[in-house]
Coordinates of C-alpha atoms in Angstrom, one line a residue:
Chain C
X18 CA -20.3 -27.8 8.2
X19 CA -19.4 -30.9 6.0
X20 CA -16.0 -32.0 5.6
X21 CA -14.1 -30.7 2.7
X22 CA -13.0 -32.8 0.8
X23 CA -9.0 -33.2 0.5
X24 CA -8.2 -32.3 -3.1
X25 CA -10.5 -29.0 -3.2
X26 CA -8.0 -26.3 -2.6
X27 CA -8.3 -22.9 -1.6
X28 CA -8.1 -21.5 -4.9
X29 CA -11.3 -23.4 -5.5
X30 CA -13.2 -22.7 -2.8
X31 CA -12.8 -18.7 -3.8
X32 CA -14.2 -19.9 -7.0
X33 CA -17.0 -21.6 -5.5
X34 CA -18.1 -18.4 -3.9
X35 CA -18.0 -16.5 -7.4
X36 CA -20.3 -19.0 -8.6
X37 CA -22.2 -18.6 -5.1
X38 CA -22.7 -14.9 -5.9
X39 CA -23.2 -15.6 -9.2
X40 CA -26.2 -17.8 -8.6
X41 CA -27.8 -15.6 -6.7
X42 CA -28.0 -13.2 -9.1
X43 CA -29.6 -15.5 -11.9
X44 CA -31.8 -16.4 -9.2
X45 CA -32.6 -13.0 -8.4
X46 CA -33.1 -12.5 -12.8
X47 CA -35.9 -15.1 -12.4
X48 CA -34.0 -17.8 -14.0
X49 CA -34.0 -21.6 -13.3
X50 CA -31.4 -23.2 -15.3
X51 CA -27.8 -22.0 -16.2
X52 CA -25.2 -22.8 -18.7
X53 CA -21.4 -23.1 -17.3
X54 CA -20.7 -20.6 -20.2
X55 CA -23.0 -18.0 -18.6
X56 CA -22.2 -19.0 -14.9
X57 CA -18.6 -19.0 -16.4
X58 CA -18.8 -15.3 -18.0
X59 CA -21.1 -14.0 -14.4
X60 CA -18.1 -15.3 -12.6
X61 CA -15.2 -14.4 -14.3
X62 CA -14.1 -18.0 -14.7
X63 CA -14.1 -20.1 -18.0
X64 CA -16.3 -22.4 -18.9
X65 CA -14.1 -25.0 -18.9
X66 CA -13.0 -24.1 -15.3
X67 CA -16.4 -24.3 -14.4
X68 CA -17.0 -28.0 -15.3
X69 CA -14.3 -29.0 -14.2
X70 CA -15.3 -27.6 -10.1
X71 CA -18.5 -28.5 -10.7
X72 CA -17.3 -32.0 -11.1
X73 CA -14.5 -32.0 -8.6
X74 CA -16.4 -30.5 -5.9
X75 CA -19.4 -33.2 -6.7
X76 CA -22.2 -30.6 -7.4
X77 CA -22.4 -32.1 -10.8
X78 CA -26.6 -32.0 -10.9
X79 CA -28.4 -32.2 -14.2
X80 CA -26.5 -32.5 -17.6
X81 CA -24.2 -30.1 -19.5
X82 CA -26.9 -30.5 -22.5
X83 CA -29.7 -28.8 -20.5
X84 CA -27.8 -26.4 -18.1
X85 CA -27.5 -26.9 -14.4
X86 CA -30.4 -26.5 -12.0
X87 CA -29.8 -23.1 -10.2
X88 CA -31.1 -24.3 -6.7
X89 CA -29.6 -27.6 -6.1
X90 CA -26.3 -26.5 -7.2
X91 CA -26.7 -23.4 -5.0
X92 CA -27.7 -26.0 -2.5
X93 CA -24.8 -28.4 -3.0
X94 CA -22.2 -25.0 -2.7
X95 CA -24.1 -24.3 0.4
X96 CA -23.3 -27.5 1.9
X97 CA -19.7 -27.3 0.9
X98 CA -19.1 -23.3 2.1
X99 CA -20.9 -23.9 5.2
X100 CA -24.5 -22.0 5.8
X101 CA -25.0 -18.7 5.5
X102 CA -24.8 -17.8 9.6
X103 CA -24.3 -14.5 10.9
X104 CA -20.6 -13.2 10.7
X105 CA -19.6 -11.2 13.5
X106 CA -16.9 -8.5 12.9
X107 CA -14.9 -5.9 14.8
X108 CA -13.4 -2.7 13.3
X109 CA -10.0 -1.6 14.7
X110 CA -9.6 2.1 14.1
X111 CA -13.1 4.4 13.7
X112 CA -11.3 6.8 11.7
X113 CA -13.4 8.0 8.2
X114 CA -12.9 4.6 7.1
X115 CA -13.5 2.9 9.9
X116 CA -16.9 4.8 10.4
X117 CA -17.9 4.3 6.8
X118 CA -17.8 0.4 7.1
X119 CA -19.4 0.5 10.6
X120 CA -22.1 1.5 9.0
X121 CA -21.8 0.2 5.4
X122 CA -25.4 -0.7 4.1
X123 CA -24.5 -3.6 2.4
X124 CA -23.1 -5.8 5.1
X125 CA -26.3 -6.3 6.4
X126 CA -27.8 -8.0 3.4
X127 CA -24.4 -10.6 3.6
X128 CA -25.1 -11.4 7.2
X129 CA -21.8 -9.7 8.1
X130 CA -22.5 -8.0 11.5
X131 CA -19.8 -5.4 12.8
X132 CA -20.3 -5.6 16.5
X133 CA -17.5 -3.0 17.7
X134 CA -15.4 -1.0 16.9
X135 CA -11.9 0.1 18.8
X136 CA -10.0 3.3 18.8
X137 CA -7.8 5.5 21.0
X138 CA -8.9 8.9 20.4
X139 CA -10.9 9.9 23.6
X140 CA -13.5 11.7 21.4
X141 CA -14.4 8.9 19.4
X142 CA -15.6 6.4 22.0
X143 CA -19.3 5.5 22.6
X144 CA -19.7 2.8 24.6
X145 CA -23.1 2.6 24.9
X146 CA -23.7 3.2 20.8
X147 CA -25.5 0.5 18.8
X148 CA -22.8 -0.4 18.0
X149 CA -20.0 0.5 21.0
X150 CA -16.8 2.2 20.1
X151 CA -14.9 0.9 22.7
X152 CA -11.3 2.0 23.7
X153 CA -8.1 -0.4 22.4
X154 CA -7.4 -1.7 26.6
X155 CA -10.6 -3.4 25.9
X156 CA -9.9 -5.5 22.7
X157 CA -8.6 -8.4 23.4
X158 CA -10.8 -9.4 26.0
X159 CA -13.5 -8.7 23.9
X160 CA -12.5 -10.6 21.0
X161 CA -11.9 -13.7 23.8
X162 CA -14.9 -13.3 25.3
X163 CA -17.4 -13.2 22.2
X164 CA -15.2 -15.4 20.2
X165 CA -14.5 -13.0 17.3
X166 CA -12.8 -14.5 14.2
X167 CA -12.6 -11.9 11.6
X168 CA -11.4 -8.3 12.5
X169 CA -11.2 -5.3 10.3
X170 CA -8.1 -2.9 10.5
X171 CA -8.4 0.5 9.3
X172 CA -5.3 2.5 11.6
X173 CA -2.8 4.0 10.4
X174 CA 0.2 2.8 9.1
X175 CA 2.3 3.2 12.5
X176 CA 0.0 1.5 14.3
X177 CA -0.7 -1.6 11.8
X178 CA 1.4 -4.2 12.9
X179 CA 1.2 -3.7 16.9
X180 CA -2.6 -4.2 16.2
X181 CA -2.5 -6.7 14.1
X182 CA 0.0 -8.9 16.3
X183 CA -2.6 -8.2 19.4
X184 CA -5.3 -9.3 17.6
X185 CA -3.9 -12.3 16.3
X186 CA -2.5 -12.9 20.1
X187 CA -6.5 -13.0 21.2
X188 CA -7.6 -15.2 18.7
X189 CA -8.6 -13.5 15.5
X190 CA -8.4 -15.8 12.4
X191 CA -9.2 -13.9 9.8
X192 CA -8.1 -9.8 8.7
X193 CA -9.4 -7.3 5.9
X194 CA -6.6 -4.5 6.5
X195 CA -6.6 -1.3 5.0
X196 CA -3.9 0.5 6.3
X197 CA -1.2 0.9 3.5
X198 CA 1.0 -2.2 5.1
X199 CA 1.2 -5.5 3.5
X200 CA 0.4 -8.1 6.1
X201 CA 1.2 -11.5 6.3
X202 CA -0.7 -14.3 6.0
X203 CA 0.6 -17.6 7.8
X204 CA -1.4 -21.4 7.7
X205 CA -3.6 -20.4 10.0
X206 CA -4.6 -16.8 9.4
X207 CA -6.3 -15.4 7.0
X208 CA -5.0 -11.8 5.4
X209 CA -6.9 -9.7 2.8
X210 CA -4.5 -6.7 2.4
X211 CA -6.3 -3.3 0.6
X212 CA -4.5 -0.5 -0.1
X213 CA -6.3 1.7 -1.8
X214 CA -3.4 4.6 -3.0
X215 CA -1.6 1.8 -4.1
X216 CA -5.0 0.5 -6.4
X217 CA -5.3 4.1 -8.0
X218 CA -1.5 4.6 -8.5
X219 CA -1.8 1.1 -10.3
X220 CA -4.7 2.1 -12.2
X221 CA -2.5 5.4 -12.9
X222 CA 0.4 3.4 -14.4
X223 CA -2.1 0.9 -16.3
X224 CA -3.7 4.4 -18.3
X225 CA -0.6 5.3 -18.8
X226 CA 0.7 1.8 -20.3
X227 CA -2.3 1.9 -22.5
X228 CA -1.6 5.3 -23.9
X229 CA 1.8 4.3 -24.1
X230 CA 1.0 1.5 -26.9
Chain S
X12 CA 7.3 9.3 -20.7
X13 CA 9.7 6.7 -21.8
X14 CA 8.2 4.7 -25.0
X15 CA 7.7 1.1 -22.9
X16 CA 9.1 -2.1 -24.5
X17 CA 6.7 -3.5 -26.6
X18 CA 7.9 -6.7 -24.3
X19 CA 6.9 -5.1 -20.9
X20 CA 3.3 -6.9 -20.0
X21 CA 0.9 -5.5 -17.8
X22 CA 1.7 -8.5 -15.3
X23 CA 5.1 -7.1 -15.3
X24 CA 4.0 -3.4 -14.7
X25 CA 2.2 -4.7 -11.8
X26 CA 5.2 -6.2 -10.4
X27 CA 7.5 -3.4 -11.1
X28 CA 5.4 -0.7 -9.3
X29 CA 5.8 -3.2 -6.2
X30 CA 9.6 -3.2 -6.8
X31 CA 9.2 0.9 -6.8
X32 CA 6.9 0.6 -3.4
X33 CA 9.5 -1.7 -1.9
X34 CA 12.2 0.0 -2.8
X35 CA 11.1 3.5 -1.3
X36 CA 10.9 1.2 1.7
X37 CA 14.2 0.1 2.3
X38 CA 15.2 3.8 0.8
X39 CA 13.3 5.5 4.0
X40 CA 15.3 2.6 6.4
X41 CA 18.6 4.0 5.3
X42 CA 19.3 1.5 2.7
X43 CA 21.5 1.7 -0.1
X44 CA 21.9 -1.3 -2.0
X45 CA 19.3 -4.4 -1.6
X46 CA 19.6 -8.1 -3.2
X47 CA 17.4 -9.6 -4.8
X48 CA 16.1 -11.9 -2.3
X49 CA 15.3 -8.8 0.0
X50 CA 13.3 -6.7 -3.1
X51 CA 11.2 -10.3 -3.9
X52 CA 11.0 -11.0 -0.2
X53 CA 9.8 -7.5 0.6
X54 CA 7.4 -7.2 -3.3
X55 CA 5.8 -11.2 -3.0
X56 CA 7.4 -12.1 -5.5
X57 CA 10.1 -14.7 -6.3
X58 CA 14.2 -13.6 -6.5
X59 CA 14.1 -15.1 -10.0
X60 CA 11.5 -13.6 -11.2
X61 CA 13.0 -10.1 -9.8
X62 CA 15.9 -11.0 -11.5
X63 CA 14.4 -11.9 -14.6
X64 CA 12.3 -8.8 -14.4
X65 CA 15.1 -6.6 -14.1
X66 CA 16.9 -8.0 -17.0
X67 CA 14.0 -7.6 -19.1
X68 CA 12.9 -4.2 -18.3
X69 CA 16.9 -3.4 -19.0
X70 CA 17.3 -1.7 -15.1
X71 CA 20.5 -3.8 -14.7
X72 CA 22.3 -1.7 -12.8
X73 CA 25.5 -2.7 -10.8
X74 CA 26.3 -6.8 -10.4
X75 CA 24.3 -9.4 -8.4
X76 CA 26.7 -10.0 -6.1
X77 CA 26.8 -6.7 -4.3
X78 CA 23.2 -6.2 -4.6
X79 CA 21.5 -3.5 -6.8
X80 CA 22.4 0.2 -5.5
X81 CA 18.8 1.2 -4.8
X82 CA 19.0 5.2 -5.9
X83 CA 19.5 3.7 -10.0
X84 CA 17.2 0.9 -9.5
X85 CA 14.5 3.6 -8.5
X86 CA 15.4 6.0 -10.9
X87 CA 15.3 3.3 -14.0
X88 CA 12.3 2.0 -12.6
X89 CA 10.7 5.9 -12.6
X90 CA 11.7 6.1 -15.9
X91 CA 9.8 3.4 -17.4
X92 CA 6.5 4.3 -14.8
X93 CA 6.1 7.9 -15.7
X94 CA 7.3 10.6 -13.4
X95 CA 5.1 10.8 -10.1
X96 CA 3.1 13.8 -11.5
X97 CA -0.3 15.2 -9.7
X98 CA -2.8 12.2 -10.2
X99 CA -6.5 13.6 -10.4
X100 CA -9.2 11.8 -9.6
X101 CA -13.2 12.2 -9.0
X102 CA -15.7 10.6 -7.2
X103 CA -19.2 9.3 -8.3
X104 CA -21.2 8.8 -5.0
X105 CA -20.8 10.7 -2.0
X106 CA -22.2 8.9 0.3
X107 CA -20.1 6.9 3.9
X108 CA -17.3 5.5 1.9
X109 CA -17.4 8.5 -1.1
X110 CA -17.0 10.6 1.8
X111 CA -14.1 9.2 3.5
X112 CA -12.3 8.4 0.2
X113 CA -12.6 11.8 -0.7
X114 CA -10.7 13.2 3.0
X115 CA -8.2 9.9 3.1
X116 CA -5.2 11.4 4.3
X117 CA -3.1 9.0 2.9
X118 CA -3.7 10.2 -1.0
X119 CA -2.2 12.9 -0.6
X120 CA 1.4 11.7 -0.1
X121 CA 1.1 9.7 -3.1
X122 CA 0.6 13.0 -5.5
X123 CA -3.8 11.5 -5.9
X124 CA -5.4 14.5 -5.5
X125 CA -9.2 14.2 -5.2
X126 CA -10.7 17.0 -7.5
X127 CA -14.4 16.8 -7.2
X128 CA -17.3 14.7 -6.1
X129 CA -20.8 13.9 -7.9
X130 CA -24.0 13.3 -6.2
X131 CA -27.7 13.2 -7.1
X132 CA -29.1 14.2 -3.6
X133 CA -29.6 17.5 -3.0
X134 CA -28.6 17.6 0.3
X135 CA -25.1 16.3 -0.8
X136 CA -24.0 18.7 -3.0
X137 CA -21.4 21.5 -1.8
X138 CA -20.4 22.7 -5.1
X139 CA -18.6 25.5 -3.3
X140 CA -16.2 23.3 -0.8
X141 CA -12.5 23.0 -1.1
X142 CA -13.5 19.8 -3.0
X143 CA -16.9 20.4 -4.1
X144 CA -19.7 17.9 -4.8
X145 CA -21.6 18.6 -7.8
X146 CA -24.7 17.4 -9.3
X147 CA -24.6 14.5 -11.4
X148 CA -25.3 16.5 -14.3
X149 CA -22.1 17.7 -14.3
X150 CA -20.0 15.0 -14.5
X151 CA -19.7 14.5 -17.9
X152 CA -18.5 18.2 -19.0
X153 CA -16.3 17.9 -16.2
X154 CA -14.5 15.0 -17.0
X155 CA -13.7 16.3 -20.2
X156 CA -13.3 20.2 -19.1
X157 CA -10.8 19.0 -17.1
X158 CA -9.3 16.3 -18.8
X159 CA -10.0 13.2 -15.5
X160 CA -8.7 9.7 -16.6
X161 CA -9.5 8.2 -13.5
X162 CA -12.8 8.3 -11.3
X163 CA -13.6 6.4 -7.9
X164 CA -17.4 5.0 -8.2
X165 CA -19.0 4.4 -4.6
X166 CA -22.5 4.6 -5.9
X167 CA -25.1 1.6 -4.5
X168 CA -25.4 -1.2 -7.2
X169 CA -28.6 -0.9 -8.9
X170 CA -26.5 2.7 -10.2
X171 CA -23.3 1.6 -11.0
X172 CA -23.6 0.2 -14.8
X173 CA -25.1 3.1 -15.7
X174 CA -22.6 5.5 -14.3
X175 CA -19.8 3.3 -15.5
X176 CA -21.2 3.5 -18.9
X177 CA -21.5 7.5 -18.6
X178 CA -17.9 8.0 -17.1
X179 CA -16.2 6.0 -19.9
X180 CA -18.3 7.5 -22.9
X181 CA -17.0 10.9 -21.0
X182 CA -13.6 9.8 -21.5
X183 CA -12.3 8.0 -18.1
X184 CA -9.6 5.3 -18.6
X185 CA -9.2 3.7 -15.3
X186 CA -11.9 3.0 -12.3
X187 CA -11.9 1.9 -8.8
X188 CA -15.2 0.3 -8.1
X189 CA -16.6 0.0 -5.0
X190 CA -19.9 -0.7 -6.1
X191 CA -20.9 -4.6 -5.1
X192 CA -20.9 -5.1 -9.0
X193 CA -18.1 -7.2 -10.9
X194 CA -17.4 -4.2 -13.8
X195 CA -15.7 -5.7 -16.8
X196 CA -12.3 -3.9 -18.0
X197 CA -12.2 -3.8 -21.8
X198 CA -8.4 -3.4 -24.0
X199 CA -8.5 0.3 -23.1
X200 CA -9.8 0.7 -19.9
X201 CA -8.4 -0.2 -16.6
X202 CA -10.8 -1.7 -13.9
X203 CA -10.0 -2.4 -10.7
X204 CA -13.1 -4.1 -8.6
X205 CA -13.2 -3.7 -4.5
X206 CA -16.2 -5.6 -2.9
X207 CA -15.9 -5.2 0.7
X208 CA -18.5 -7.4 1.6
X209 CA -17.3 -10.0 -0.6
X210 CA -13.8 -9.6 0.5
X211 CA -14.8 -10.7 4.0
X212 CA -17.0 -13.0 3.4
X213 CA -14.1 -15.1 1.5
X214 CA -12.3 -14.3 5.0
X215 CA -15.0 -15.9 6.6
X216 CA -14.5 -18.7 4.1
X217 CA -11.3 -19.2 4.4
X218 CA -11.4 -19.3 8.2
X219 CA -14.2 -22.4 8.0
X220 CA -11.7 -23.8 5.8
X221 CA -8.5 -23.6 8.0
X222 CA -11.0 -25.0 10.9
X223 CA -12.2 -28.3 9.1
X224 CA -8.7 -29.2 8.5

């Protein structure tokens, strides 16, 4: 993967993978050329915005008048984000949601591969399943041994931070949690916290707000 | 429910239901008053800002010094959110993650109750079950019969704008999106997106990142 440079910051780089995704999808549409006002809109991101990481992050290919070449700026966020390699995953916690995203459909077309999953109930093991459900004594020698970065966590809320501390201990970089605890991020580690009774009770108060007015 | 001050933004309703999360919190650890400091530490968001949001929202209760007595700061804060009544809530798509959404244990101690699910395959449907899954072609009438503001939409992408479109024309004021499709919010309608593959592919991202610096 090439360098970064210094003055993109992290805020950026989750921008350049809206306009990543974004891309894609005009791609996919049939179409060559984009304006930052459409890439912009597709992204969530205003046009503005848009010119200006185009610029920073030195993908700035073809000229504003006639839209930006969809392939070589796809190309030049490729070289930036690092290829598109498979992304091994573990779940922690094969409960209903855990299950679900073992075998979510979509990960597949992303290149996200879960390759285990981790539990303590005796019934839910099956070690020698596709992909193993393999009891919690084994998890951080697995993560060391196949060098796993990113973990999911989907156990309950007692048992949240115990994991997440052992899987940090063996080396995990990077967590999606969805048990309803806020976890930390620190430099090094990655944390996307969702809590999903928390995201309806928000969307709760929000129709209620706009009723309100 | 309280009339809101026309000066209380959505930002700030956002970070008031943290306050409300946090402060159950410290409530359950036998707490009885709590500084500002603690309730920003504990909410992500900055003592001043708690401070300010307090004043704003008129919860000032007891002095700074002491720290606010939790019990008032709850109870003002339930008075501007709207009493915790029974939330209902359907869900469009029943398949892995409709499914697990509509048994997640944890909705239920936050008053969301799941009411119904819709499908369009046959072999889905259980219109009879404690919380039944009905045919698609039901979903409209329902959501009006039974007057549903919010719905959950796990369908597969090439179905979600055209279930989001049917959903709000039925009447439904907030969604949760699982769908891998960016659904635009509009003045009156509160959207709230959840890409899962997305989410950890910007994991992944961010991990790259912390390991080229």
């Amino acid at each position: 993967m090439k360098k970064l440079n210094t003055h993109i910051q992290k805020d950026m780089i989750q921008r350049l993978v809206r306009y990543k995704n974004a891309l894609q999808k005009f791609k996919s549409m049939g179409l060559t050329r984009v304006f930052s006002d459409n890439l912009g809109e597709a992204a969530g991101i205003s046009a503005a915005l848009v010119r200006k990481d185009i610029s920073l992050a030195r993908l700035t290919v073809g000229n504003k008048r006639g839209g930006y070449p969809i392939d070589a700026l796809a190309q030049g966020l490729d070289s930036i984000l690092g290829t598109h390699t498979q992304q091994h995953v573990i779940i922690v916690g094969c409960g209903k949601i855990g299950t679900a995203l073992m075998h979510y459909p979509r990960f597949s077309s992303e290149s996200i591969q879960i390759v285990a999953g981790f539990d303590n109930h005796p019934d839910r093991l099956a070690p020698d399943a596709l992909i193993p459900i393999l009891p919690m004594s084994h998890l951080s020698a697995f993560i060391k041994e196949h060098d796993i970065l990113v973990a999911i966590l989907a156990v309950p809320e007692h048992a949240a931070a115990k994991v997440f501390d052992q899987v940090v201990a063996a080396g995990i970089q990077g967590v999606l949690n969805f048990a309803p605890v806020q976890l930390k991020p620190t430099a090094h580690l990655i944390v996307q916290n969702i809590n999903i009774a928390f995201e309806i009770e928000n969307i709760f108060y929000g129709v209620r707000f706009n009723q309100s007015q």
